[in-house]
């Protein structure tokens, strides 16, 4: 039984996710589209379970798993096979660890693979082609656990000495209570687990913390249903007005859209209520669509809506890797067009032809075409699959283990560790060789040593070798993911050990967290007299004025007017003049390109030249 208007719930989820991935800055909360899908899946699966028990007084677990397998796995495998050959169009960086990515996707463990490898849904470096399959992992984990729990419940309830109608009512109530308990537990785990996190990917990816939208949908199913409907909900539908329900449904979609405009992945409020609110709104939309189905017995759902809903799952699979690939070759608008031009036909091919054939059924698209030989069509697809499997296997085997950026950071880290050991040794030896008159360690020097101390993040670490050779008399301490408070700790340690040089260059800000202004003010205040401070403004090609990194850069430019010992090295401005340096990158790092090394060193040296004309801190 197909419920009219459910297609619009699926479409709302798909449009939200696609808009988020295509235009993330314009629609920063579009990731709630995944929660719309989760809530709908929880409702639909649970409603079908309730219908099956009401009709047969049984729930066939293996049949349920088999249906889920045929619906989820073939489109997933096909999308991988289609996408991988297209990776030859772009940099090998984008297939780094491809074999592991594919294994995680097909093994439905991408969510925990990303957690263990330090991946972020916001993707600060080169994005994984199949990172979006984290949601399939969470969904599959829900199916496995929920199916098993339902099977156990049905076996228990079947033993009751009641008539079938009463057993069905007990089963429905039990499902509702269990759904409510699991919703509360999962949501609480996300809300509590998000406390103190700088990156919320751990609670976002985890099946434990992000399964509550499914149970919100399951809870709704226990109150409503598809075929087997409780009397209270049946009476509600009988009293409903088609115009009122239609208006309420449209309004619900509008509120979901506005929520997508307001929510932020990096805001903790998203995890303490935002995602739950999105799930509840999705549940409301599902309920209203179910009521509208009954209110419009003589109306048909538009064919275009049914088509988009049918291909929504496959389109979700194709859109992200295709967009990642083509956005490296053409502008974003054209990448969107190409992604849709390739994704829609392959999604339709998957749903209407290939998936039914794999399940042993006649393809949906061939109904009415009895003259089409199915066996010949199957042979064509098998041949194509063999070829694509060979290409995918070869590509995964030849894929690099590290991206160019990761190699640069790794090498830079080794050089830095060596330099730090040398610096520490020199400090200790100087103290040993220069005792005071009474044999004690000499007093701290009254003047800071001349030269340049550079304290930076992953951008600085990636260009560390070049920077060290082209910034005279400099030492460099850089680390990935370094924030202003961590840079403060490095500066204070060097200051305490009397190795902080006269010119202090702070290359921090891309990873700016809330409280960045207080952190920078503290760094300025605690810098001892005898130093100059050169602040390198952060650059992120993706950033808009609302980002912390943009606000930090604007604030830094106001400081020289207040503090004569502060100078700005405007990397943000200089980098924006050289967009080619960042082509094919994450928009922050330049992946070891010498052209990027040159302009970064130029920004630092320009800042140092300007600083030479300013006084030391008094």
C-alpha positions as a Python dict, from the first residue, in 0.01 Angstrom:
ca = {
    (1, 'X'): (0, 0, 0),
    (2, 'X'): (160, 324, -117),
    (3, 'X'): (69, 626, 93),
    (4, 'X'): (24, 938, -117),
    (5, 'X'): (218, 1247, -11),
    (6, 'X'): (488, 1049, 171),
    (7, 'X'): (699, 1124, -134),
    (8, 'X'): (717, 1487, -28),
    (9, 'X'): (873, 1387, 304),
    (10, 'X'): (1144, 1198, 118),
    (11, 'X'): (1191, 1490, -121),
    (12, 'X'): (1227, 1732, 172),
    (13, 'X'): (1507, 1516, 315),
    (14, 'X'): (1684, 1482, -20),
    (15, 'X'): (1663, 1851, -110),
    (16, 'X'): (1790, 1948, 234),
    (17, 'X'): (2096, 1722, 213),
    (18, 'X'): (2177, 1812, -147),
    (19, 'X'): (2150, 2185, -79),
    (20, 'X'): (2373, 2150, 225),
    (21, 'X'): (2643, 1965, 35),
    (22, 'X'): (2623, 2183, -277),
    (23, 'X'): (2590, 2521, -101),
    (24, 'X'): (2695, 2466, 259),
    (25, 'X'): (2764, 2830, 337),
    (26, 'X'): (2418, 2933, 221),
    (27, 'X'): (2235, 2645, 391),
    (28, 'X'): (2451, 2544, 689),
    (29, 'X'): (2192, 2330, 869),
    (30, 'X'): (2086, 2118, 574),
    (31, 'X'): (2239, 1811, 736),
    (32, 'X'): (1900, 1771, 913),
    (33, 'X'): (1785, 1614, 587),
    (34, 'X'): (1951, 1296, 710),
    (35, 'X'): (1735, 1311, 1024),
    (36, 'X'): (1425, 1349, 809),
    (37, 'X'): (1526, 1027, 632),
    (38, 'X'): (1602, 856, 965),
    (39, 'X'): (1266, 952, 1112),
    (40, 'X'): (1081, 840, 800),
    (41, 'X'): (1267, 507, 793),
    (42, 'X'): (1191, 443, 1159),
    (43, 'X'): (823, 516, 1099),
    (44, 'X'): (786, 315, 779),
    (45, 'X'): (973, 7, 898),
    (46, 'X'): (792, -3, 1232),
    (47, 'X'): (450, 57, 1074),
    (48, 'X'): (510, -236, 836),
    (49, 'X'): (615, -452, 1131),
    (50, 'X'): (291, -364, 1311),
    (51, 'X'): (90, -439, 998),
    (52, 'X'): (261, -777, 956),
    (53, 'X'): (190, -879, 1315),
    (54, 'X'): (-172, -762, 1298),
    (55, 'X'): (-228, -970, 985),
    (56, 'X'): (-30, -1288, 1063),
    (57, 'X'): (50, -1271, 1436),
    (58, 'X'): (410, -1322, 1332),
    (59, 'X'): (718, -1128, 1237),
    (60, 'X'): (961, -1301, 1003),
    (61, 'X'): (1302, -1165, 1095),
    (62, 'X'): (1503, -1327, 814),
    (63, 'X'): (1254, -1208, 553),
    (64, 'X'): (1285, -857, 697),
    (65, 'X'): (1666, -869, 677),
    (66, 'X'): (1647, -1004, 321),
    (67, 'X'): (1423, -718, 209),
    (68, 'X'): (1654, -461, 368),
    (69, 'X'): (1956, -623, 200),
    (70, 'X'): (1804, -608, -148),
    (71, 'X'): (1693, -249, -97),
    (72, 'X'): (2019, -113, 45),
    (73, 'X'): (2318, -314, -75),
    (74, 'X'): (2280, -335, -457),
    (75, 'X'): (2239, 42, -509),
    (76, 'X'): (2535, 104, -275),
    (77, 'X'): (2766, -134, -462),
    (78, 'X'): (2654, 3, -799),
    (79, 'X'): (2724, 362, -691),
    (80, 'X'): (3076, 266, -584),
    (81, 'X'): (3142, 91, -915),
    (82, 'X'): (3018, 388, -1117),
    (83, 'X'): (3203, 653, -916),
    (84, 'X'): (3551, 500, -888),
    (85, 'X'): (3644, 519, -1260),
    (86, 'X'): (3558, 890, -1255),
    (87, 'X'): (3829, 951, -993),
    (88, 'X'): (4089, 934, -1271),
    (89, 'X'): (3972, 1284, -1367),
    (90, 'X'): (4108, 1440, -1046),
    (91, 'X'): (4407, 1437, -814),
    (92, 'X'): (4511, 1103, -658),
    (93, 'X'): (4468, 1277, -321),
    (94, 'X'): (4095, 1210, -349),
    (95, 'X'): (4137, 834, -356),
    (96, 'X'): (4372, 817, -57),
    (97, 'X'): (4290, 502, 139),
    (98, 'X'): (4019, 416, -116),
    (99, 'X'): (4018, 46, -32),
    (100, 'X'): (3947, 119, 334),
    (101, 'X'): (3678, 370, 241),
    (102, 'X'): (3501, 116, 18),
    (103, 'X'): (3532, -160, 278),
    (104, 'X'): (3385, 68, 544),
    (105, 'X'): (3099, 172, 315),
    (106, 'X'): (3001, -178, 205),
    (107, 'X'): (3063, -314, 555),
    (108, 'X'): (2836, -41, 701),
    (109, 'X'): (3101, 87, 939),
    (110, 'X'): (3181, 423, 780),
    (111, 'X'): (3056, 610, 1086),
    (112, 'X'): (3303, 441, 1319),
    (113, 'X'): (3575, 442, 1051),
    (114, 'X'): (3547, 822, 1041),
    (115, 'X'): (3551, 846, 1420),
    (116, 'X'): (3862, 628, 1449),
    (117, 'X'): (4050, 803, 1168),
    (118, 'X'): (3965, 1150, 1295),
    (119, 'X'): (3732, 1233, 1007),
    (120, 'X'): (3494, 1527, 1027),
    (121, 'X'): (3159, 1563, 856),
    (122, 'X'): (3260, 1920, 782),
    (123, 'X'): (3575, 1778, 618),
    (124, 'X'): (3863, 2012, 697),
    (125, 'X'): (4103, 1837, 461),
    (126, 'X'): (4045, 1630, 148),
    (127, 'X'): (3693, 1485, 186),
    (128, 'X'): (3640, 1111, 170),
    (129, 'X'): (3440, 1014, -136),
    (130, 'X'): (3214, 786, 64),
    (131, 'X'): (3195, 971, 395),
    (132, 'X'): (2821, 1020, 338),
    (133, 'X'): (2766, 646, 381),
    (134, 'X'): (2802, 699, 756),
    (135, 'X'): (2423, 741, 757),
    (136, 'X'): (2376, 399, 592),
    (137, 'X'): (2585, 247, 869),
    (138, 'X'): (2364, 401, 1137),
    (139, 'X'): (2054, 292, 946),
    (140, 'X'): (2176, -65, 906),
    (141, 'X'): (2264, -86, 1274),
    (142, 'X'): (1909, 30, 1354),
    (143, 'X'): (1759, -237, 1126),
    (144, 'X'): (1969, -515, 1278),
    (145, 'X'): (1894, -424, 1640),
    (146, 'X'): (1533, -312, 1596),
    (147, 'X'): (1445, -617, 1389),
    (148, 'X'): (1588, -846, 1654),
    (149, 'X'): (1404, -667, 1937),
    (150, 'X'): (1075, -681, 1748),
    (151, 'X'): (1125, -1052, 1678),
    (152, 'X'): (1180, -1116, 2050),
    (153, 'X'): (871, -914, 2143),
    (154, 'X'): (650, -1097, 1895),
    (155, 'X'): (763, -1434, 2028),
    (156, 'X'): (677, -1328, 2383),
    (157, 'X'): (338, -1178, 2294),
    (158, 'X'): (235, -1479, 2085),
    (159, 'X'): (248, -1689, 2401),
    (160, 'X'): (-25, -1478, 2564),
    (161, 'X'): (-366, -1642, 2586),
    (162, 'X'): (-552, -1354, 2422),
    (163, 'X'): (-739, -1307, 2096),
    (164, 'X'): (-546, -1171, 1798),
    (165, 'X'): (-686, -818, 1829),
    (166, 'X'): (-574, -786, 2189),
    (167, 'X'): (-231, -926, 2109),
    (168, 'X'): (-195, -665, 1836),
    (169, 'X'): (-288, -386, 2078),
    (170, 'X'): (-37, -513, 2336),
    (171, 'X'): (230, -538, 2069),
    (172, 'X'): (162, -184, 1946),
    (173, 'X'): (179, -40, 2298),
    (174, 'X'): (496, -234, 2375),
    (175, 'X'): (659, -100, 2059),
    (176, 'X'): (557, 253, 2157),
    (177, 'X'): (698, 227, 2509),
    (178, 'X'): (1023, 73, 2389),
    (179, 'X'): (1057, 341, 2120),
    (180, 'X'): (1010, 617, 2377),
    (181, 'X'): (1271, 465, 2611),
    (182, 'X'): (1528, 428, 2332),
    (183, 'X'): (1458, 781, 2204),
    (184, 'X'): (1528, 926, 2548),
    (185, 'X'): (1842, 718, 2599),
    (186, 'X'): (1995, 795, 2259),
    (187, 'X'): (1914, 1166, 2273),
    (188, 'X'): (2051, 1193, 2626),
    (189, 'X'): (2371, 1022, 2512),
    (190, 'X'): (2413, 1281, 2234),
    (191, 'X'): (2333, 1580, 2456),
    (192, 'X'): (2563, 1469, 2737),
    (193, 'X'): (2836, 1340, 2505),
    (194, 'X'): (2854, 1672, 2319),
    (195, 'X'): (2967, 1859, 2633),
    (196, 'X'): (3320, 1995, 2605),
    (197, 'X'): (3373, 1887, 2243),
    (198, 'X'): (3544, 2111, 1990),
    (199, 'X'): (3448, 1878, 1704),
    (200, 'X'): (3104, 1720, 1732),
    (201, 'X'): (3163, 1452, 1468),
    (202, 'X'): (3197, 1181, 1734),
    (203, 'X'): (2842, 1224, 1863),
    (204, 'X'): (2709, 1298, 1515),
    (205, 'X'): (2847, 981, 1357),
    (206, 'X'): (2786, 736, 1640),
    (207, 'X'): (2498, 488, 1607),
    (208, 'X'): (2443, 508, 1982),
    (209, 'X'): (2398, 885, 1995),
    (210, 'X'): (2234, 942, 1657),
    (211, 'X'): (1971, 667, 1646),
    (212, 'X'): (1695, 855, 1827),
    (213, 'X'): (1537, 995, 1505),
    (214, 'X'): (1457, 635, 1405),
    (215, 'X'): (1286, 576, 1738),
    (216, 'X'): (1095, 904, 1707),
    (217, 'X'): (958, 762, 1381),
    (218, 'X'): (890, 425, 1546),
    (219, 'X'): (703, 598, 1828),
    (220, 'X'): (488, 780, 1573),
    (221, 'X'): (414, 449, 1398),
    (222, 'X'): (279, 305, 1725),
    (223, 'X'): (23, 588, 1739),
    (224, 'X'): (-66, 600, 1368),
    (225, 'X'): (27, 325, 1122),
    (226, 'X'): (-30, 246, 757),
    (227, 'X'): (-285, -35, 721),
    (228, 'X'): (-347, -134, 1081),
    (229, 'X'): (-458, 197, 1236),
    (230, 'X'): (-558, 257, 1600),
    (231, 'X'): (-915, 374, 1645),
    (232, 'X'): (-812, 707, 1798),
    (233, 'X'): (-603, 798, 1494),
    (234, 'X'): (-876, 672, 1261),
    (235, 'X'): (-1123, 911, 1428),
    (236, 'X'): (-872, 1194, 1397),
    (237, 'X'): (-838, 1132, 1024),
    (238, 'X'): (-1217, 1120, 983),
    (239, 'X'): (-1251, 1465, 1140),
    (240, 'X'): (-965, 1625, 947),
    (241, 'X'): (-1012, 1891, 680),
    (242, 'X'): (-806, 1856, 363),
    (243, 'X'): (-731, 2231, 337),
    (244, 'X'): (-626, 2262, 702),
    (245, 'X'): (-406, 1951, 684),
    (246, 'X'): (-247, 2067, 357),
    (247, 'X'): (-168, 2407, 507),
    (248, 'X'): (-22, 2248, 819),
    (249, 'X'): (195, 2015, 609),
    (250, 'X'): (328, 2303, 399),
    (251, 'X'): (395, 2507, 713),
    (252, 'X'): (587, 2213, 866),
    (253, 'X'): (810, 2192, 560),
    (254, 'X'): (869, 2570, 576),
    (255, 'X'): (972, 2547, 942),
    (256, 'X'): (1209, 2260, 858),
    (257, 'X'): (1359, 2476, 584),
    (258, 'X'): (1407, 2768, 822),
    (259, 'X'): (1563, 2535, 1077),
    (260, 'X'): (1814, 2432, 809),
    (261, 'X'): (1905, 2797, 763),
    (262, 'X'): (1965, 2854, 1133),
    (263, 'X'): (2137, 2540, 1259),
    (264, 'X'): (2516, 2506, 1261),
    (265, 'X'): (2719, 2185, 1273),
    (266, 'X'): (2968, 2346, 1512),
    (267, 'X'): (2704, 2476, 1757),
    (268, 'X'): (2637, 2256, 2060),
    (269, 'X'): (2268, 2358, 2059),
    (270, 'X'): (2236, 2138, 1750),
    (271, 'X'): (2311, 1833, 1966),
    (272, 'X'): (2117, 1935, 2275),
    (273, 'X'): (1789, 1996, 2095),
    (274, 'X'): (1829, 2098, 1730),
    (275, 'X'): (1841, 1749, 1578),
    (276, 'X'): (1560, 1634, 1810),
    (277, 'X'): (1346, 1927, 1696),
    (278, 'X'): (1413, 1841, 1332),
    (279, 'X'): (1311, 1480, 1399),
    (280, 'X'): (988, 1586, 1571),
    (281, 'X'): (904, 1817, 1282),
    (282, 'X'): (973, 1533, 1038),
    (283, 'X'): (741, 1310, 1243),
    (284, 'X'): (472, 1579, 1227),
    (285, 'X'): (512, 1599, 848),
    (286, 'X'): (479, 1220, 821),
    (287, 'X'): (162, 1219, 1032),
    (288, 'X'): (6, 1502, 831),
    (289, 'X'): (95, 1328, 503),
    (290, 'X'): (-71, 1010, 634),
    (291, 'X'): (-387, 1205, 725),
    (292, 'X'): (-384, 1383, 388),
    (293, 'X'): (-378, 1045, 215),
    (294, 'X'): (-713, 962, 371),
    (295, 'X'): (-851, 1311, 304),
    (296, 'X'): (-780, 1291, -70),
    (297, 'X'): (-922, 958, -195),
    (298, 'X'): (-977, 1095, -546),
    (299, 'X'): (-644, 1277, -582),
    (300, 'X'): (-327, 1123, -722),
    (301, 'X'): (23, 1210, -614),
    (302, 'X'): (214, 1389, -893),
    (303, 'X'): (423, 1147, -1097),
    (304, 'X'): (729, 1369, -1070),
    (305, 'X'): (708, 1351, -690),
    (306, 'X'): (678, 972, -696),
    (307, 'X'): (977, 953, -932),
    (308, 'X'): (1201, 1171, -713),
    (309, 'X'): (1097, 976, -403),
    (310, 'X'): (1172, 646, -578),
    (311, 'X'): (1526, 747, -672),
    (312, 'X'): (1598, 948, -353),
    (313, 'X'): (1807, 675, -188),
    (314, 'X'): (2025, 614, -495),
    (315, 'X'): (2053, 987, -558),
    (316, 'X'): (2179, 1030, -203),
    (317, 'X'): (2446, 769, -278),
    (318, 'X'): (2562, 933, -602),
    (319, 'X'): (2544, 1302, -525),
    (320, 'X'): (2833, 1343, -281),
    (321, 'X'): (3118, 1161, -462),
    (322, 'X'): (3008, 1302, -798),
    (323, 'X'): (3001, 1655, -659),
    (324, 'X'): (3342, 1614, -492),
    (325, 'X'): (3489, 1498, -823),
    (326, 'X'): (3335, 1756, -1055),
    (327, 'X'): (3373, 2051, -818),
    (328, 'X'): (3749, 2004, -866),
    (329, 'X'): (3710, 2040, -1243),
    (330, 'X'): (3448, 2312, -1290),
    (331, 'X'): (3270, 2583, -1092),
    (332, 'X'): (3024, 2481, -822),
    (333, 'X'): (2707, 2559, -1026),
    (334, 'X'): (2832, 2350, -1316),
    (335, 'X'): (2941, 2075, -1078),
    (336, 'X'): (2584, 2065, -944),
    (337, 'X'): (2443, 2041, -1297),
    (338, 'X'): (2681, 1758, -1394),
    (339, 'X'): (2615, 1576, -1066),
    (340, 'X'): (2241, 1580, -1129),
    (341, 'X'): (2283, 1496, -1499),
    (342, 'X'): (2478, 1180, -1410),
    (343, 'X'): (2316, 1095, -1077),
    (344, 'X'): (1950, 1106, -1180),
    (345, 'X'): (1976, 861, -1476),
    (346, 'X'): (2193, 616, -1283),
    (347, 'X'): (1959, 639, -983),
    (348, 'X'): (1660, 563, -1207),
    (349, 'X'): (1850, 278, -1374),
    (350, 'X'): (1930, 136, -1032),
    (351, 'X'): (1577, 156, -890),
    (352, 'X'): (1367, 62, -1192),
    (353, 'X'): (1587, -200, -1360),
    (354, 'X'): (1895, -329, -1176),
    (355, 'X'): (1758, -369, -823),
    (356, 'X'): (1453, -575, -933),
    (357, 'X'): (1674, -799, -1151),
    (358, 'X'): (1908, -868, -860),
    (359, 'X'): (1607, -953, -642),
    (360, 'X'): (1487, -1200, -907),
    (361, 'X'): (1196, -985, -1023),
    (362, 'X'): (1105, -835, -1358),
    (363, 'X'): (1232, -475, -1373),
    (364, 'X'): (971, -213, -1294),
    (365, 'X'): (1062, -15, -1605),
    (366, 'X'): (992, -314, -1832),
    (367, 'X'): (634, -376, -1725),
    (368, 'X'): (433, -370, -2047),
    (369, 'X'): (737, -450, -2263),
    (370, 'X'): (706, -827, -2288),
    (371, 'X'): (921, -841, -2602),
    (372, 'X'): (1232, -727, -2412),
    (373, 'X'): (1454, -1029, -2341),
    (374, 'X'): (1544, -1017, -1975),
    (375, 'X'): (1826, -1270, -2008),
    (376, 'X'): (2010, -1062, -2264),
    (377, 'X'): (1976, -755, -2046),
    (378, 'X'): (2111, -945, -1748),
    (379, 'X'): (2416, -1056, -1948),
    (380, 'X'): (2492, -696, -2045),
    (381, 'X'): (2477, -581, -1684),
    (382, 'X'): (2686, -873, -1560),
    (383, 'X'): (2957, -793, -1817),
    (384, 'X'): (2957, -427, -1721),
    (385, 'X'): (2971, -518, -1352),
    (386, 'X'): (3273, -744, -1404),
    (387, 'X'): (3458, -467, -1586),
    (388, 'X'): (3371, -209, -1319),
    (389, 'X'): (3474, -447, -1039),
    (390, 'X'): (3813, -489, -1210),
    (391, 'X'): (3863, -111, -1244),
    (392, 'X'): (3755, -51, -885),
    (393, 'X'): (3984, -322, -749),
    (394, 'X'): (4283, -192, -945),
    (395, 'X'): (4216, 167, -840),
    (396, 'X'): (4183, 73, -474),
    (397, 'X'): (4505, -130, -492),
    (398, 'X'): (4700, 161, -647),
    (399, 'X'): (4547, 429, -421),
    (400, 'X'): (4799, 625, -209),
    (401, 'X'): (4805, 576, 166),
    (402, 'X'): (4851, 948, 239),
    (403, 'X'): (4744, 1267, 64),
    (404, 'X'): (5007, 1518, -42),
    (405, 'X'): (4901, 1739, 247),
    (406, 'X'): (4927, 1455, 499),
    (407, 'X'): (5278, 1373, 372),
    (408, 'X'): (5377, 1738, 410),
    (409, 'X'): (5242, 1749, 766),
    (410, 'X'): (5408, 1421, 854),
    (411, 'X'): (5747, 1534, 720),
    (412, 'X'): (5707, 1874, 883),
    (413, 'X'): (5629, 1705, 1213),
    (414, 'X'): (5948, 1499, 1195),
    (415, 'X'): (6163, 1807, 1124),
    (416, 'X'): (5991, 1996, 1403),
    (417, 'X'): (6050, 1720, 1657),
    (418, 'X'): (6418, 1719, 1564),
    (419, 'X'): (6443, 2097, 1599),
    (420, 'X'): (6264, 2095, 1935),
    (421, 'X'): (6504, 1833, 2068),
    (422, 'X'): (6797, 2048, 1954),
    (423, 'X'): (6648, 2360, 2114),
    (424, 'X'): (6588, 2179, 2443),
    (425, 'X'): (6942, 2044, 2440),
    (426, 'X'): (7088, 2392, 2381),
    (427, 'X'): (6886, 2541, 2669),
    (428, 'X'): (6999, 2268, 2909),
    (429, 'X'): (7365, 2282, 2799),
    (430, 'X'): (7369, 2662, 2831),
    (431, 'X'): (7242, 2632, 3188),
    (432, 'X'): (7503, 2367, 3273),
    (433, 'X'): (7799, 2549, 3116),
    (434, 'X'): (7718, 2891, 3264),
    (435, 'X'): (7679, 2846, 3641),
    (436, 'X'): (7651, 3145, 3868),
    (437, 'X'): (7905, 3235, 4132),
    (438, 'X'): (7733, 3019, 4395),
    (439, 'X'): (7698, 2723, 4157),
    (440, 'X'): (7325, 2773, 4096),
    (441, 'X'): (7146, 2816, 3763),
    (442, 'X'): (7200, 3171, 3640),
    (443, 'X'): (6921, 3427, 3649),
    (444, 'X'): (6696, 3461, 3349),
    (445, 'X'): (6829, 3683, 3074),
    (446, 'X'): (6694, 4036, 3077),
    (447, 'X'): (6651, 4054, 2698),
    (448, 'X'): (6469, 3822, 2462),
    (449, 'X'): (6700, 3649, 2211),
    (450, 'X'): (6699, 3808, 1868),
    (451, 'X'): (6527, 3637, 1580),
    (452, 'X'): (6180, 3506, 1502),
    (453, 'X'): (5963, 3255, 1687),
    (454, 'X'): (5680, 3124, 1463),
    (455, 'X'): (5390, 2948, 1632),
    (456, 'X'): (5137, 2803, 1387),
    (457, 'X'): (4879, 2541, 1294),
    (458, 'X'): (4858, 2284, 1013),
    (459, 'X'): (4895, 2548, 739),
    (460, 'X'): (5230, 2651, 889),
    (461, 'X'): (5329, 2289, 947),
    (462, 'X'): (5262, 2204, 582),
    (463, 'X'): (5504, 2472, 461),
    (464, 'X'): (5745, 2442, 752),
    (465, 'X'): (6053, 2339, 553),
    (466, 'X'): (6020, 2622, 302),
    (467, 'X'): (5930, 2874, 569),
    (468, 'X'): (6233, 2786, 780),
    (469, 'X'): (6464, 2841, 483),
    (470, 'X'): (6310, 3171, 374),
    (471, 'X'): (6235, 3347, 704),
    (472, 'X'): (6574, 3450, 841),
    (473, 'X'): (6682, 3342, 1191),
    (474, 'X'): (6354, 3169, 1271),
    (475, 'X'): (6232, 2876, 1478),
    (476, 'X'): (5896, 2714, 1400),
    (477, 'X'): (5654, 2531, 1626),
    (478, 'X'): (5344, 2419, 1434),
    (479, 'X'): (5080, 2154, 1485),
    (480, 'X'): (4758, 2048, 1313),
    (481, 'X'): (4424, 2152, 1470),
    (482, 'X'): (4603, 2405, 1692),
    (483, 'X'): (4374, 2671, 1839),
    (484, 'X'): (4459, 3007, 1997),
    (485, 'X'): (4454, 2869, 2352),
    (486, 'X'): (4699, 2594, 2251),
    (487, 'X'): (4921, 2852, 2080),
    (488, 'X'): (4914, 3050, 2405),
    (489, 'X'): (5044, 2744, 2593),
    (490, 'X'): (5330, 2703, 2344),
    (491, 'X'): (5423, 3072, 2372),
    (492, 'X'): (5419, 3064, 2752),
    (493, 'X'): (5637, 2752, 2762),
    (494, 'X'): (5894, 2912, 2531),
    (495, 'X'): (5878, 3232, 2732),
    (496, 'X'): (5936, 3044, 3058),
    (497, 'X'): (6236, 2864, 2906),
    (498, 'X'): (6374, 3195, 2770),
    (499, 'X'): (6376, 3071, 2410),
    (500, 'X'): (6093, 3291, 2285),
    (501, 'X'): (6255, 3526, 2037),
    (502, 'X'): (6214, 3898, 1997),
    (503, 'X'): (5967, 3875, 1708),
    (504, 'X'): (5676, 3641, 1785),
    (505, 'X'): (5469, 3536, 1482),
    (506, 'X'): (5128, 3380, 1559),
    (507, 'X'): (4983, 3191, 1260),
    (508, 'X'): (4658, 3073, 1420),
    (509, 'X'): (4289, 3115, 1350),
    (510, 'X'): (4160, 2868, 1092),
    (511, 'X'): (4049, 2648, 1383),
    (512, 'X'): (3907, 2942, 1581),
    (513, 'X'): (3663, 2829, 1850),
    (514, 'X'): (3413, 3029, 2049),
    (515, 'X'): (3604, 3253, 2291),
    (516, 'X'): (3873, 3334, 2036),
    (517, 'X'): (3880, 3704, 2133),
    (518, 'X'): (3938, 3634, 2502),
    (519, 'X'): (4211, 3383, 2412),
    (520, 'X'): (4392, 3633, 2188),
    (521, 'X'): (4357, 3914, 2444),
    (522, 'X'): (4512, 3685, 2705),
    (523, 'X'): (4802, 3601, 2474),
    (524, 'X'): (4868, 3972, 2411),
    (525, 'X'): (4849, 4056, 2782),
    (526, 'X'): (5082, 3777, 2897),
    (527, 'X'): (5349, 3833, 2634),
    (528, 'X'): (5643, 3975, 2829),
    (529, 'X'): (5809, 4309, 2750),
    (530, 'X'): (6090, 4301, 2495),
    (531, 'X'): (5890, 4133, 2219),
    (532, 'X'): (5703, 4232, 1906),
    (533, 'X'): (5387, 4042, 1806),
    (534, 'X'): (5308, 3967, 1441),
    (535, 'X'): (4959, 3825, 1384),
    (536, 'X'): (4904, 3629, 1060),
    (537, 'X'): (4536, 3656, 965),
    (538, 'X'): (4370, 3317, 895),
    (539, 'X'): (4243, 3230, 546),
    (540, 'X'): (3967, 2986, 458),
    (541, 'X'): (3832, 2997, 104),
    (542, 'X'): (3496, 2861, 223),
    (543, 'X'): (3449, 3108, 508),
    (544, 'X'): (3182, 3377, 517),
    (545, 'X'): (3179, 3679, 754),
    (546, 'X'): (2991, 3481, 1021),
    (547, 'X'): (3273, 3227, 1066),
    (548, 'X'): (3494, 3263, 1373),
    (549, 'X'): (3805, 3272, 1156),
    (550, 'X'): (3667, 3571, 962),
    (551, 'X'): (3572, 3753, 1282),
    (552, 'X'): (3919, 3685, 1425),
    (553, 'X'): (4088, 3832, 1116),
    (554, 'X'): (3875, 4146, 1139),
    (555, 'X'): (3953, 4182, 1509),
    (556, 'X'): (4327, 4133, 1456),
    (557, 'X'): (4333, 4423, 1208),
    (558, 'X'): (4207, 4658, 1480),
    (559, 'X'): (4488, 4576, 1724),
    (560, 'X'): (4788, 4774, 1584),
    (561, 'X'): (4597, 5095, 1658),
    (562, 'X'): (4574, 4992, 2025),
    (563, 'X'): (4913, 4824, 2068),
    (564, 'X'): (5219, 4969, 1895),
    (565, 'X'): (5413, 4642, 1929),
    (566, 'X'): (5155, 4448, 1719),
    (567, 'X'): (5179, 4415, 1339),
    (568, 'X'): (4948, 4236, 1096),
    (569, 'X'): (5074, 3994, 832),
    (570, 'X'): (4761, 3981, 615),
    (571, 'X'): (4765, 3624, 483),
    (572, 'X'): (4387, 3635, 438),
    (573, 'X'): (4412, 3925, 194),
    (574, 'X'): (4717, 3792, 9),
    (575, 'X'): (4583, 3436, -24),
    (576, 'X'): (4252, 3562, -165),
    (577, 'X'): (4449, 3718, -453),
    (578, 'X'): (4586, 3374, -552),
    (579, 'X'): (4286, 3134, -580),
    (580, 'X'): (4480, 2898, -812),
    (581, 'X'): (4701, 2800, -518),
    (582, 'X'): (4400, 2638, -353),
    (583, 'X'): (4252, 2468, -658),
    (584, 'X'): (4172, 2107, -577),
    (585, 'X'): (4234, 2156, -204),
    (586, 'X'): (4013, 2214, 98),
    (587, 'X'): (4049, 2591, 54),
    (588, 'X'): (4279, 2627, 355),
    (589, 'X'): (4594, 2427, 277),
    (590, 'X'): (4785, 2431, -50),
    (591, 'X'): (4901, 2069, -37),
    (592, 'X'): (5275, 2128, -71),
    (593, 'X'): (5253, 2356, -376),
    (594, 'X'): (5565, 2571, -397),
    (595, 'X'): (5356, 2864, -521),
    (596, 'X'): (5164, 2847, -192),
    (597, 'X'): (5488, 2821, 8),
    (598, 'X'): (5618, 3134, -166),
    (599, 'X'): (5320, 3359, -96),
    (600, 'X'): (5284, 3231, 261),
    (601, 'X'): (5649, 3313, 334),
    (602, 'X'): (5595, 3648, 161),
    (603, 'X'): (5307, 3728, 398),
    (604, 'X'): (5521, 3645, 703),
    (605, 'X'): (5824, 3840, 576),
    (606, 'X'): (5608, 4142, 487),
    (607, 'X'): (5475, 4137, 843),
    (608, 'X'): (5828, 4116, 985),
    (609, 'X'): (5948, 4409, 771),
    (610, 'X'): (5660, 4620, 896),
    (611, 'X'): (5725, 4506, 1255),
    (612, 'X'): (6090, 4618, 1236),
    (613, 'X'): (5964, 4977, 1232),
    (614, 'X'): (5761, 4934, 1552),
    (615, 'X'): (5878, 4940, 1916),
    (616, 'X'): (5915, 4640, 2144),
    (617, 'X'): (5654, 4581, 2409),
    (618, 'X'): (5732, 4785, 2721),
}
